[in-house]
Structures are given as structure tokens and as C-alpha cells.
XYZ file of C-alpha atoms in Angstrom:
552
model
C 135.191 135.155 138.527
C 133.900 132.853 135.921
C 136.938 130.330 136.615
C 139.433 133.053 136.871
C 140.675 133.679 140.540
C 141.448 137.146 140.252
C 140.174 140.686 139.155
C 139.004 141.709 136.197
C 140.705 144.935 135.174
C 143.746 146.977 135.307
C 144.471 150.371 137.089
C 144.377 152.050 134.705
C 140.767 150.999 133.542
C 139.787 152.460 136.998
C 141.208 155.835 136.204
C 139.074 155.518 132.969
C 135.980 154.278 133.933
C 132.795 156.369 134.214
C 131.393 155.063 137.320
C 132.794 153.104 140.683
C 131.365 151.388 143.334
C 133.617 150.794 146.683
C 131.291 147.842 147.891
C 132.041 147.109 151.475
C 135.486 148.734 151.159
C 137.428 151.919 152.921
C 140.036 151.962 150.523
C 141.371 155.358 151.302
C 142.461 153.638 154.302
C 143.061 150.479 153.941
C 143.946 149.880 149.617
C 145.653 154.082 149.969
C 147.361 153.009 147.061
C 144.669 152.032 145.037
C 142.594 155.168 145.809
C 144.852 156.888 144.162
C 143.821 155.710 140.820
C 139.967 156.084 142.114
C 140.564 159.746 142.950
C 142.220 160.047 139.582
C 138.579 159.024 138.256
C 136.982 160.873 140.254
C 138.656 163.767 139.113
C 138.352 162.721 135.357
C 134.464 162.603 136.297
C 133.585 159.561 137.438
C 130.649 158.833 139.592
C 131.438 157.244 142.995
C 129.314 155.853 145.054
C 129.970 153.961 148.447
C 128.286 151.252 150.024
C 129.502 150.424 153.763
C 127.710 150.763 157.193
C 129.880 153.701 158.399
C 130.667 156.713 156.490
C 134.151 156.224 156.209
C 136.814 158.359 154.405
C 136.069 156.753 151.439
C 132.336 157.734 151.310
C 133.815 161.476 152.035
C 134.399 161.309 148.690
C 131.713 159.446 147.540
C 128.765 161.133 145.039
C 126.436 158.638 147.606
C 127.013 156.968 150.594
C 124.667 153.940 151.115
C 124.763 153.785 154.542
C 123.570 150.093 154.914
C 122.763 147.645 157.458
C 125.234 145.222 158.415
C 124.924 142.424 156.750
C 122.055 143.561 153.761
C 124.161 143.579 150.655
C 122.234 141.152 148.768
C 118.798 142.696 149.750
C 120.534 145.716 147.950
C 121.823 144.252 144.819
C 118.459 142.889 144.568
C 116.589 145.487 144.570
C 118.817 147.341 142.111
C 118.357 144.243 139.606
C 114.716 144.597 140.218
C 115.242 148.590 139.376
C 117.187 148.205 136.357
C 114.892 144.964 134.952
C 111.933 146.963 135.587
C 113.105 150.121 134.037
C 113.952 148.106 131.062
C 118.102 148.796 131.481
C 118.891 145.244 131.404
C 121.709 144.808 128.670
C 119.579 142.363 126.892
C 121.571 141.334 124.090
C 124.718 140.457 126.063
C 122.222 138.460 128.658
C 120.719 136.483 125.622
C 124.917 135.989 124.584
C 126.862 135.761 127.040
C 124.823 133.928 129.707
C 122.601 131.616 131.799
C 119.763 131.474 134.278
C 118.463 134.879 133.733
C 115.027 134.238 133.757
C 114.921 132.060 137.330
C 117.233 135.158 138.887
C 114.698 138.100 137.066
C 111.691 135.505 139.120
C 113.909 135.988 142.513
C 114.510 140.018 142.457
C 110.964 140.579 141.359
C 109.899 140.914 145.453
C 112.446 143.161 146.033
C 110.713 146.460 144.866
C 112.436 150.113 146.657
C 110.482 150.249 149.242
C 111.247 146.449 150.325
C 115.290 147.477 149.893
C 115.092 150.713 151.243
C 113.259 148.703 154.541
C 115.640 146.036 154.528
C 118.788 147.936 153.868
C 118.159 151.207 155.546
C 119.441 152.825 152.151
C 116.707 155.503 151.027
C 114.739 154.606 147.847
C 115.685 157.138 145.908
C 119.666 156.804 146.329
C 118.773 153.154 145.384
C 116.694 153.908 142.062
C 119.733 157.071 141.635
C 122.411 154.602 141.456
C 120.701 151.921 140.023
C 120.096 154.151 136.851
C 123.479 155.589 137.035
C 125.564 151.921 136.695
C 123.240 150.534 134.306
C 123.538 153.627 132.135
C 127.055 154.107 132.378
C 129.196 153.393 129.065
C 131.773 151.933 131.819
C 131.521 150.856 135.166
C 133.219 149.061 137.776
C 132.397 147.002 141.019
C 135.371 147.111 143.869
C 134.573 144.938 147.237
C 136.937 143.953 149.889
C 136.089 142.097 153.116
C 133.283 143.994 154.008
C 131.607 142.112 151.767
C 133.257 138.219 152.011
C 133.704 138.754 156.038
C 130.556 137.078 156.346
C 128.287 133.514 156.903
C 127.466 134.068 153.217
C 130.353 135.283 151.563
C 130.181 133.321 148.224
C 126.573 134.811 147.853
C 127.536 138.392 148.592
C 130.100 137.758 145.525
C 127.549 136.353 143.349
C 124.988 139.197 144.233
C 127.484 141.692 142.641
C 128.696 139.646 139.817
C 124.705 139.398 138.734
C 124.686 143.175 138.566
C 127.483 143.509 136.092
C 126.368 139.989 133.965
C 123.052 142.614 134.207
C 124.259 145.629 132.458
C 127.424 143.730 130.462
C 129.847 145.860 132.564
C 132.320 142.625 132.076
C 134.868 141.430 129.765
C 135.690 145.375 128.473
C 137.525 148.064 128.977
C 136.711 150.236 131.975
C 134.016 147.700 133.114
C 134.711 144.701 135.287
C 134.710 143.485 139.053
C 137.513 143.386 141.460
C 138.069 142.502 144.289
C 141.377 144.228 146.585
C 143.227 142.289 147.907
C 144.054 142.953 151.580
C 147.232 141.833 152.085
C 150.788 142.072 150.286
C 150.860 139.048 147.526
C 147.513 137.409 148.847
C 146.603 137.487 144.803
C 150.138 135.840 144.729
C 149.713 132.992 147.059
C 146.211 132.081 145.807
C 147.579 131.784 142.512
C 150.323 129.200 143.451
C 148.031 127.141 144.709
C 147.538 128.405 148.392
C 143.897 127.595 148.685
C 142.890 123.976 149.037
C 141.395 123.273 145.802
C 143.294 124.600 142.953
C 146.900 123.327 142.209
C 149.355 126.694 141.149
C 147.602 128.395 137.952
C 144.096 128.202 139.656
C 143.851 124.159 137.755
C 140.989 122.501 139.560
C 142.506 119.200 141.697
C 139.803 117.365 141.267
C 138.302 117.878 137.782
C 141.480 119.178 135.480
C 142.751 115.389 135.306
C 145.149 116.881 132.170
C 146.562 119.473 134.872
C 147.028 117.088 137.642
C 148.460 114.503 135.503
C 151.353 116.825 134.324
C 151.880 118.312 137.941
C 152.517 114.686 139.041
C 154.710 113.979 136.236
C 156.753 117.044 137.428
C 157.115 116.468 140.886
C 157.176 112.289 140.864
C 154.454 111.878 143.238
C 150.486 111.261 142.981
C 148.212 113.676 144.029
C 145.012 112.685 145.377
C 141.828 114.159 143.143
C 140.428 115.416 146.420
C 140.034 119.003 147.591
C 141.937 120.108 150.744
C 140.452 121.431 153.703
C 140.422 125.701 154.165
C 141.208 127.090 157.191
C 137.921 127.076 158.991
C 137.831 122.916 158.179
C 141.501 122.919 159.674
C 139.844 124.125 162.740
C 136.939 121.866 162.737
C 138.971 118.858 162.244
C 141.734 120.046 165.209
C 138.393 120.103 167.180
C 138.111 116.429 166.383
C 140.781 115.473 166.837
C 141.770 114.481 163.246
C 144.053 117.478 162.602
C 147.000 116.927 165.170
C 150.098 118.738 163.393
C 149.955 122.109 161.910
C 153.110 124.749 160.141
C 152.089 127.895 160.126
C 153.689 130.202 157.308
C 153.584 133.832 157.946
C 150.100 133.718 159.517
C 149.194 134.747 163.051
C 146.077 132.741 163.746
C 146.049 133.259 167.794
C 145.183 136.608 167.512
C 143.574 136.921 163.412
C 141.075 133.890 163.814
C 137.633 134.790 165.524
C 136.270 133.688 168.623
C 139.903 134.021 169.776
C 139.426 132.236 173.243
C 138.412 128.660 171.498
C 141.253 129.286 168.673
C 143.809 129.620 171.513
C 142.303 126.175 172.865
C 142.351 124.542 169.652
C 146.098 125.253 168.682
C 147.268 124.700 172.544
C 145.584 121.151 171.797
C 147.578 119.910 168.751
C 150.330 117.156 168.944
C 152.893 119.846 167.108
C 152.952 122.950 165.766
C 155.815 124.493 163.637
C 155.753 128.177 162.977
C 157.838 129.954 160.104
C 158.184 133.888 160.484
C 159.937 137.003 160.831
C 158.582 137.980 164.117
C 158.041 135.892 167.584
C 154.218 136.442 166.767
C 151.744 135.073 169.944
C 151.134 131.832 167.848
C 155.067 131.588 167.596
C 155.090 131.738 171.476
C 152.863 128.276 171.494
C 154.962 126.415 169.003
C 156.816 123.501 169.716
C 159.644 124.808 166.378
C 160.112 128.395 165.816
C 161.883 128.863 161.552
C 162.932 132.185 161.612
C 162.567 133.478 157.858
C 163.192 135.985 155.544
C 161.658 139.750 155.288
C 160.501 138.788 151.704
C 160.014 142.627 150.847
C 163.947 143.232 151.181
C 165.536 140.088 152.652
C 164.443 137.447 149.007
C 164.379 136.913 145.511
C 161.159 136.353 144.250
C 157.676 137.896 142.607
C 154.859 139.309 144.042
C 151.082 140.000 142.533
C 149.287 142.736 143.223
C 145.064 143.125 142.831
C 145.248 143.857 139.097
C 147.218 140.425 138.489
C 150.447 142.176 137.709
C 153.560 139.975 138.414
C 156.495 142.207 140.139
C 160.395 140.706 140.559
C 161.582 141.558 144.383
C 165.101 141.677 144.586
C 167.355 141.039 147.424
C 168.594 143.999 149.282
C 170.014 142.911 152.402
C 170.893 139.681 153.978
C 168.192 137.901 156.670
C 170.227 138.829 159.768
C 171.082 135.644 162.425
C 169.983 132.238 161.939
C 167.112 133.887 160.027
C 166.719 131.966 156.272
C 164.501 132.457 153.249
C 161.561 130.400 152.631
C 162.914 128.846 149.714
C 166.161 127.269 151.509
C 163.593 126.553 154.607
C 161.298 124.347 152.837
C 164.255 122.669 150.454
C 165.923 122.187 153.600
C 163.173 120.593 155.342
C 162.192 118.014 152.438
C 165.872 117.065 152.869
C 165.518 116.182 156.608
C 161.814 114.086 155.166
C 163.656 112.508 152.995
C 163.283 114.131 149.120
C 166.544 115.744 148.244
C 165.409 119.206 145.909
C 168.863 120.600 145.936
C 168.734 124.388 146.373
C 166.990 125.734 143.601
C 166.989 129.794 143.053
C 164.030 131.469 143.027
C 164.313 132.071 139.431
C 164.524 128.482 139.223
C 161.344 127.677 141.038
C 159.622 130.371 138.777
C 160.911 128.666 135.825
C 159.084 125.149 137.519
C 155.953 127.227 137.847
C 156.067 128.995 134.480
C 156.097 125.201 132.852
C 152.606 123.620 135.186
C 151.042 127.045 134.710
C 149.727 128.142 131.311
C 148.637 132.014 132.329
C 152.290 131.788 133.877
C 153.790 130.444 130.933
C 155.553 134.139 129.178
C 156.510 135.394 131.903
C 160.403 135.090 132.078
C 162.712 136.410 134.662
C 164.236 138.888 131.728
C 160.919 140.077 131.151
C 159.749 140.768 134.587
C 162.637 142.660 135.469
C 162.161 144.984 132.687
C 158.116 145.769 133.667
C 155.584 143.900 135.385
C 153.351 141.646 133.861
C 149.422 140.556 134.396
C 148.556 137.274 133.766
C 147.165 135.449 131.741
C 149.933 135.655 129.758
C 150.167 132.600 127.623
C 153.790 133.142 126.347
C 157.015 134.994 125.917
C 155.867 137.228 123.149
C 152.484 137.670 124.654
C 151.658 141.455 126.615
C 149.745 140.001 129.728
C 145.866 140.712 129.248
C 144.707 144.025 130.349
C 141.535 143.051 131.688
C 139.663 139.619 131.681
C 136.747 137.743 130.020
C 136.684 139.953 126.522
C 135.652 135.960 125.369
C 132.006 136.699 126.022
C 131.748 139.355 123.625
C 132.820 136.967 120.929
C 130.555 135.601 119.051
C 130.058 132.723 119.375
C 130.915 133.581 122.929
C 134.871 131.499 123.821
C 134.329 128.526 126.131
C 131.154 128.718 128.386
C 128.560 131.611 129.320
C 128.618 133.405 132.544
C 125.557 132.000 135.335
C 123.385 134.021 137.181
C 123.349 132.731 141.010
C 119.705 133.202 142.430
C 120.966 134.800 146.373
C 118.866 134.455 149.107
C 119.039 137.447 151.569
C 120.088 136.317 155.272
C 120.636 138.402 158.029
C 123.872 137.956 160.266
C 124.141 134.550 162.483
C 125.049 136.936 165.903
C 121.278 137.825 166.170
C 121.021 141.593 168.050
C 118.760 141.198 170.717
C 117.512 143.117 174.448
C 120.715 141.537 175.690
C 122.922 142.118 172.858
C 121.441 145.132 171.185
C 124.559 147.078 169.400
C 125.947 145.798 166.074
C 130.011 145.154 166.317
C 131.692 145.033 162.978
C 135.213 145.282 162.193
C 137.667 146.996 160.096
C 141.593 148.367 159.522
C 142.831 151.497 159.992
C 145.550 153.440 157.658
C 148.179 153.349 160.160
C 148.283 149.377 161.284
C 148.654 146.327 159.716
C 145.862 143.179 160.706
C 147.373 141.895 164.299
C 150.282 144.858 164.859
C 152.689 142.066 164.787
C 154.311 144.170 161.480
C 153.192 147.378 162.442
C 152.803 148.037 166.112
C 156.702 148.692 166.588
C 157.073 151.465 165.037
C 155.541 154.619 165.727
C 152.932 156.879 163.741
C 151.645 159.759 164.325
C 148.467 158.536 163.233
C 147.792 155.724 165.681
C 146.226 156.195 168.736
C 145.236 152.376 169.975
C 142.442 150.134 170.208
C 139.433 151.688 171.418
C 135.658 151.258 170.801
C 134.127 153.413 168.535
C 130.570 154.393 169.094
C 128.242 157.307 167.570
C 127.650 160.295 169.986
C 123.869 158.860 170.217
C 124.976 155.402 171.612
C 127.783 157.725 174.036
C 124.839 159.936 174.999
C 122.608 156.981 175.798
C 125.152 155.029 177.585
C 126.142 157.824 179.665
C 129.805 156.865 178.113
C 132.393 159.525 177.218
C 135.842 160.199 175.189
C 138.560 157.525 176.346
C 136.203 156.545 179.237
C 137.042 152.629 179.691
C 133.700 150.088 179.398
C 133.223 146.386 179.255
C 132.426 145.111 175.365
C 130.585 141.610 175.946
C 129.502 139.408 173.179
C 127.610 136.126 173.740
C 131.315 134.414 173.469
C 133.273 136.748 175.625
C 134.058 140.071 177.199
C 137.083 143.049 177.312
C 137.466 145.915 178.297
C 138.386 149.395 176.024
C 138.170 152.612 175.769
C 135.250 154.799 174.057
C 135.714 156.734 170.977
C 133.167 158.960 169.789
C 133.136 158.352 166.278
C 130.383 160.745 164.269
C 130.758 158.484 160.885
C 129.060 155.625 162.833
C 125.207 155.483 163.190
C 123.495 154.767 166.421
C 123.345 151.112 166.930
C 126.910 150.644 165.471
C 130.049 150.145 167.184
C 134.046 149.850 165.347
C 136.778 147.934 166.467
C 140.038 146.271 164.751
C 142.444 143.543 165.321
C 144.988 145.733 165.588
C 146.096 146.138 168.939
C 145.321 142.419 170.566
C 147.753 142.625 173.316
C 146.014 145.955 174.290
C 142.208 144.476 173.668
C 141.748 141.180 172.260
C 138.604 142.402 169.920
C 138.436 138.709 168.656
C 137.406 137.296 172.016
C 134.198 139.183 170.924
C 133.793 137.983 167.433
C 131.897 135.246 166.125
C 133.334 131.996 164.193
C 130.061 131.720 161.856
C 131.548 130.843 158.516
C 130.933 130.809 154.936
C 130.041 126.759 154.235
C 131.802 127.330 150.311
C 134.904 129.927 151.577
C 135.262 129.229 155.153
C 135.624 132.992 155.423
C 134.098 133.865 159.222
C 131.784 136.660 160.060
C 134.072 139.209 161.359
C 131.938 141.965 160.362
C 128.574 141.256 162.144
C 128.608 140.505 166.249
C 126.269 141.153 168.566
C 127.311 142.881 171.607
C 126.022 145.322 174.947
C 128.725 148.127 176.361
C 128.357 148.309 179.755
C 130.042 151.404 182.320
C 132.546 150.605 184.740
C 133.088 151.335 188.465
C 134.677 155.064 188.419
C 137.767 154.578 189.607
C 138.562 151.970 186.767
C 136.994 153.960 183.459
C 139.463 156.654 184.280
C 142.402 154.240 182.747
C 142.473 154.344 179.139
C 144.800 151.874 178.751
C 142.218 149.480 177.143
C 144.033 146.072 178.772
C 142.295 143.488 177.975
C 140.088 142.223 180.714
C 139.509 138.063 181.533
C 137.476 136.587 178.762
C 134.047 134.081 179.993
């Protein structure tokens, strides 16, 4: 947020806050750890409230549960800004401060009165206007979101309509107040800060317009580096599609089975020239590759740091040796700029820190000896400096520190996967406590938790369908069709159906989904496809081993 790619606040701050939102997140299932610390406020005496389409385990806990329509989030901020404007709880001083285009965002709420978001949403009017009092009001407040909120054609804006609620009420930039969004993966806070998204080199410094930053990155590494933005994973696609894209190296992703519309992905990577694939497992993209790098377990197996969702850098420390021909990622890519021709010698990963700690200034304090006494949060600007506790206390100075914080005007949009007579049930997707995204890291081992793929449905859709408990039925979206098993899931409302990605070599749930993406994050719509369930012949529904039937 506001040039920063990362959350605003610490842990801590969540345990001392007076009031949370979990916006389009289930963290007591899939951020367990972090729920911890919300519980902990919760039982200090914060407010929660929940906003998600199912009422999941989270919202169990939840002071309200805004049980919203797929794909409505902005037609809900919105008509909270309206609420709060109206009402006159509009932090008007820090507005006037700290920020820009207030006035043309006020103009664009003003249709969206409670009755409009209560229609649009399906959230009653009154939990709207109840909540909306309750965050503006609150000393301290926070905003959490996961991917049910950037899973979606209009990702950016979904982020935007909850960073104009907090620019709002000034619940940014101190203590207890902030917006954050959890990560969902081990170190994915880590690998977007050292540059693993195609527009910022390590540090978050902008390719294109920080000509200071990119000048001393070349000096580093002897090379020039085109003031161009790379292409994010959805353009990787789109240019494999034409052809332009003909080599790929996959790093610890899984892309066969993660990447929606799963039958064209499959055709897409089948189609490329060469494709290299660097992991711990033999994962189903591994099986197409033309080079298999067998790597590291970086958890146990590497030296190295990890980030976690409140920006706090963590050493990892070696424990055990990669077993076989198995190397760490370090001596892999060393190794393979040897074979291309640029001789890096075989740096530590100290050593490669100690690179990153000079390009980076929010890296800059943060020495081996230091991290392996406590964990640091960046920025932290040099060796004597603590790590900030939360982010953006500049626009509370006065004058405010570098520039104000803009209001994005949002434009509600339903889903692209339109439900219709012949696709009349809303898919969306999710993760559940005991598996990991594809199974490829969680699937062999056993839990007494897991229990398969299946489709959840509410008892209304079961009772409708003339469907029952582990009874299998065809799933068919308007890009393909498998085959599961029913679960009858009371959380869900009728209309709404659950699946993961968990299980893919049981049911392939991506065959379903739809490859609408974001045009600024290139994030794709997993949570909103359109699809009809449909009975099978007797003596087939009885199996309820959910194998994934032939995708059309």
C-alpha cells in the first residue's frame, strides 16, 4: 500500500486493536497461526466481524458474519463509505492531511445508500450501518483480506475499495490501525520483496521509474537492465499462446494443476520449445518437463531467510543435508550461470544477503548477527535501526513525509462467469486446514482431518437436486466437466457450491474454473464460476471415489 508492498502492522497490533475485519479470509483455517493473535483480540474485546460468502469457522467467531454475494465487495465498501460520510464519521482532518481525491470518491459512493448494498450484496442493512458505525468509531481498527478478495477479474479494485475505508476513518499509519493482507503461502512476502514480481527489482524499486535504483543494481551485477516491466504470470500465458513465450523454468510452482482453466494450461505448457522445472517433488508439471533440478527442502534442507505477513525477516538454518542428487537453490542457479557462461563462484547465503542488504535500503540493517538473535521487519534502514512496527506513521506528520495517500473511485462489477438457466450455481474456491494448494506437499501424509475432494453444497441445493452425502455427480462449467462427490455443507447458502485444489489427481476442480484475470495483477477469478450439478446413473454415484471424469 501506498508504494510499500507489504502489510501495514505487526501481530501484536492485532492483539491490540479494538476492531477486525477478516475480509474475504478463513483464517482459522487457512492463516491458523495468525488467528491466534485475532482470538487473542477477541478475547481482549475486540469486535470481529467477517465478510465471506460462506460462514466459515472464522465467522463462528465473528460478532457479524456478512454473508455476501460472490463477487460484491466493492458494492459493500461503498455503501459503508456512503454510511460513514453521511453520518458525518469521516476522519476529516486526516482526509484534508493526509490525502487526495476525496471529493470525486464521496461523488461515486453517494448512490450506494443501505438499501442499494443490502440489494446488491445480500448483507442486511442494518449489519451494514452496525459495522459501518463500529470501524469508523473505533479508536483502532484493522482490515485483514486474503484471496477471497484479489481471486478475482478486479482484484486491484477490491484492494483499493478497502484501502478507501481506512484513508476514510485514518485507521492507517498508527498503532493498532492498518491493512494487511496474509499472505498465503510460506515466504510469498519474501519472494515479492526480492523482486519476484515483474516490475519491481529486490526492495520493491520500481524498474522503470527509480532510474537511481536501477542504475546501482546494474553497477552491481555488470549488466543493463532494460527500464521495461516484465510480464506476470497470466501475460506468460498469453504470450505462450502466441507463440512468443517458447522456454519457461519453473521454481517451486505447480502450474498444471494451480493455474485455472486447467485443460488449456496443460495445452499451453505441453506446447513450449522447453521447459525446466526446479523442485522437491516430481509435481505433474515436473512430469512434462524436458529437465527435472531436484532442490532443496528450504524449511530444513538451506540457509537462508524467510518473511512472514507482518514483514518480519527470520534466519532458516540448515538441519539436514538435501538427500541424492538433490541441491539447494543457491548452488542450482550459481551452477547454471556457470554452464551460460557468468562465473558467480559459490556464494553462501549469507553472502547473497549481504548483496541484497547493499541494493535494498529497507534491507539495509539487517545483518546475519542480528537476525539470528530475533527477527526483524523491514523497513529497517540500518544496523542500529529496530525494524518499523507498523507502516506509513509519515502521514500523520505534518507536513505529511513524501506524498498523500489517493482515493481510487471503484466501479462495482459482477463476476465474468455470468450464472445463468444453464449454469445457475455459484462455484468458488477455497483451502482447507489440513492441505496445502495442489497436495503435492501435503497429500502424502496422513491427517485425521482430511477427507478428499468433494463438492460442497447447502442441504437446500442437496434437497433440490435430489443429491445426497458422498453421492457422486457431474460438476460442469462452461469450460469443462468432473465428476465428485456431494458434501452437505450447512455453512454454505443455497446457490453456493465449495471446492479446492487440493486433491487434483482425485478431481481436477480447475478444469471448472475460469481464467478471467485482473488486467493490473493478472490474478484469475478462482473464486467466482458458474456451474450446474447434474445426478448420475445409479450404479456410478454409489463410488465416492471422486476420479476425475474426461474434461470437454
Amino acid at each position: 500500500m501506498f508504494g510499500a508492498g507489504g502489510g501495514t502492522s505487526s501481530y501484536q497490533e492485532v492483539q491490540d486493536t479494538d476492531l477486525i475485519f477478516l475480509w474475504g479470509s478463513n483464517a482459522r483455517e487457512t492463516h491458523p497461526i495468525f488467528f491466534h493473535h485475532v482470538l487473542k483480540a477477541v478475547n481482549n474485546g475486540a469486535r470481529l466481524y467477517v465478510v465471506d460468502p460462506r460462514r466459515t469457522g472464522s465467522a463462528q467467531w465473528a460478532d457479524g458474519w456478512f454473508g455476501i454475494d460472490v463477487g460484491t465487495d466493492i458494492a459493500l465498501s461503498n455503501t459503508m463509505a456512503r454510511e460513514i460520510i453521511h453520518c458525518g464519521l469521516h476522519n476529516r482532518e486526516f482526509i484534508e492531511h493526509a490525502t487526495t481525491g476525496f471529493r470525486e470518491y464521496a461523488a461515486s459512493v453517494e448512490p450506494w445508500t443501505l438499501e442499494r448494498g443490502e440489494l446488491e450484496t445480500g448483507v442486511p442493512a442494518d449489519l451494514i450501518r452496525e459495522a459501518a458505525h463500529a470501524y469508523a468509531n473505533a479508536d483502532r481498527a484493522m482490515i485483514c483480506w486474503t484471496l477471497g478478495i484479489t481471486e478475482h477479474h478486479n482484484a486491484v479494485d477490491n484492494v483499493f475499495c478497502l484501502i478507501n475505508l481506512a484513508l476514510l476513518t485514518g485507521h492507517v499509519g498508527r498503532y493498532g490501525s492498518g491493512l494487511n493482507p496474509l499472505r498465503g503461502q510460506n515466504n510469498v512476502q519474501g519472494g515479492g520483496d526480492m523482486g519476484a514480481i515483474p516490475n519491481k527489482l529486490p526492495g520493491f524499486q520500481d524498474i522503470e521509474h527509480d532510474h537511481e535504483a536501477r542504475a546501482r543494481y546494474e553497477m552491481a551485477w555488470g549488466v543493463t537492465i532494460p527500464p521495461r516491466y516484465g510480464w506476470h504470470l497470466t501475460e506468460m500465458f498469453e504470450a505462450m499462446e502466441r507463440g512468443e513465450l517458447k522456454a519457461l523454468y519453473v521454481v517451486g510452482e505447480n502450474p498444471a494443476q494451480s493455474e485455472s482453466d486447467a485443460v488449456h494450461t496443460l495445452h499451453l505448457l505441453e506446447g513450449l520449445d522447453h521447459l525446466v522445472v526446479q523442485d522437491i517433488f516430481l509435481t505433474r508439471t515436473a512430469e512434462l518437463a524436458d529437465v527435472v533440478l531436484p532442490a532443496s527442502a528450504s524449511w530444513c534442507e538451506a540457509e537462508g531467510t524467510v518473511t512472514n505477513s507482518e514483514r518480519r525477516v527470520q534466519r532458516v538454518r540448515r538441519a539436514l543435508d538435501p538427500p541424492g542428487d538433490a541441491r539447494d537453490d543457491i548452488e542450482i542457479v550459481c551452477e547454471l550461470a556457470a554452464r551460460l557462461g557468468h562465473d558467480w563462484g559459490h556464494p553462501s547465503a549469507e553472502q547473497v544477503w549481504d548483496e541484497l542488504r547493499s541494493l535494498s535500503p529497507m534491507h539495509a540493517g539487517m545483518t546475519y548477527r542480528r537476525l539470528d538473535q530475533e527477527g526483524l521487519q523491514w523497513p529497517c534502514w540500518d544496523e542500529e535501526h529496530p525494524g518499523e512496527q507498523f507502516l506509513h506513521s509519515r502521514l500523520w506528520d505534518d507536513p505529511v513525509t513524501g506524498a498523500p495517500a489517493p482515493f481510487h473511485v471503484v466501479v462495482h462489477e459482477l463476476p465474468v462467469d455470468e450464472l445463468s438457466v444453464e449454469f445457475p450455481i455459484r462455484l468458488t474456491t477455497g483451502r482447507r486446514l489440513d492441505s496445502f494448494n495442489t497436495g503435492v506437499q501435503s497429500s502424502g501424509y496422513s491427517s485425521p482431518l482430511r477427507r478428499g475432494e468433494s463438492l460442497d453444497l447447502s442441504p437446500e441445493d442437496c434437497d433440490r437436486l435430489g443429491v445426497a452425502e458422498g453421492e457422486r455427480v457431474r460438476v460442469t462449467s462452461r469450460r469443462g466437466s468432473v465428476v465428485a462427490p456431494v458434501r452437505v455443507d450447512i455453512t454454505l447458502r443455497p446457490g453456493l457450491a465449495f471446492m479446492t485444489l487440493h486433491f487434483p489427481e482425485q478431481v481436477e476442480t480447475n478444469v471448472l474454473t475460469i481464467d478471467a484475470t485482473d488486467p493490473k495483477s493478472g490474478t484469475a477469478e478462482f473464486k467466482a464460476s458458474a456451474i450446474r450439478v447434474e445426478k448420475l446413473p445409479a450404479a456410478s454415484s454409489q463410488d465416492v471415489s471422486g476420479v476425475r471424469a474426461p474434461s470437454h
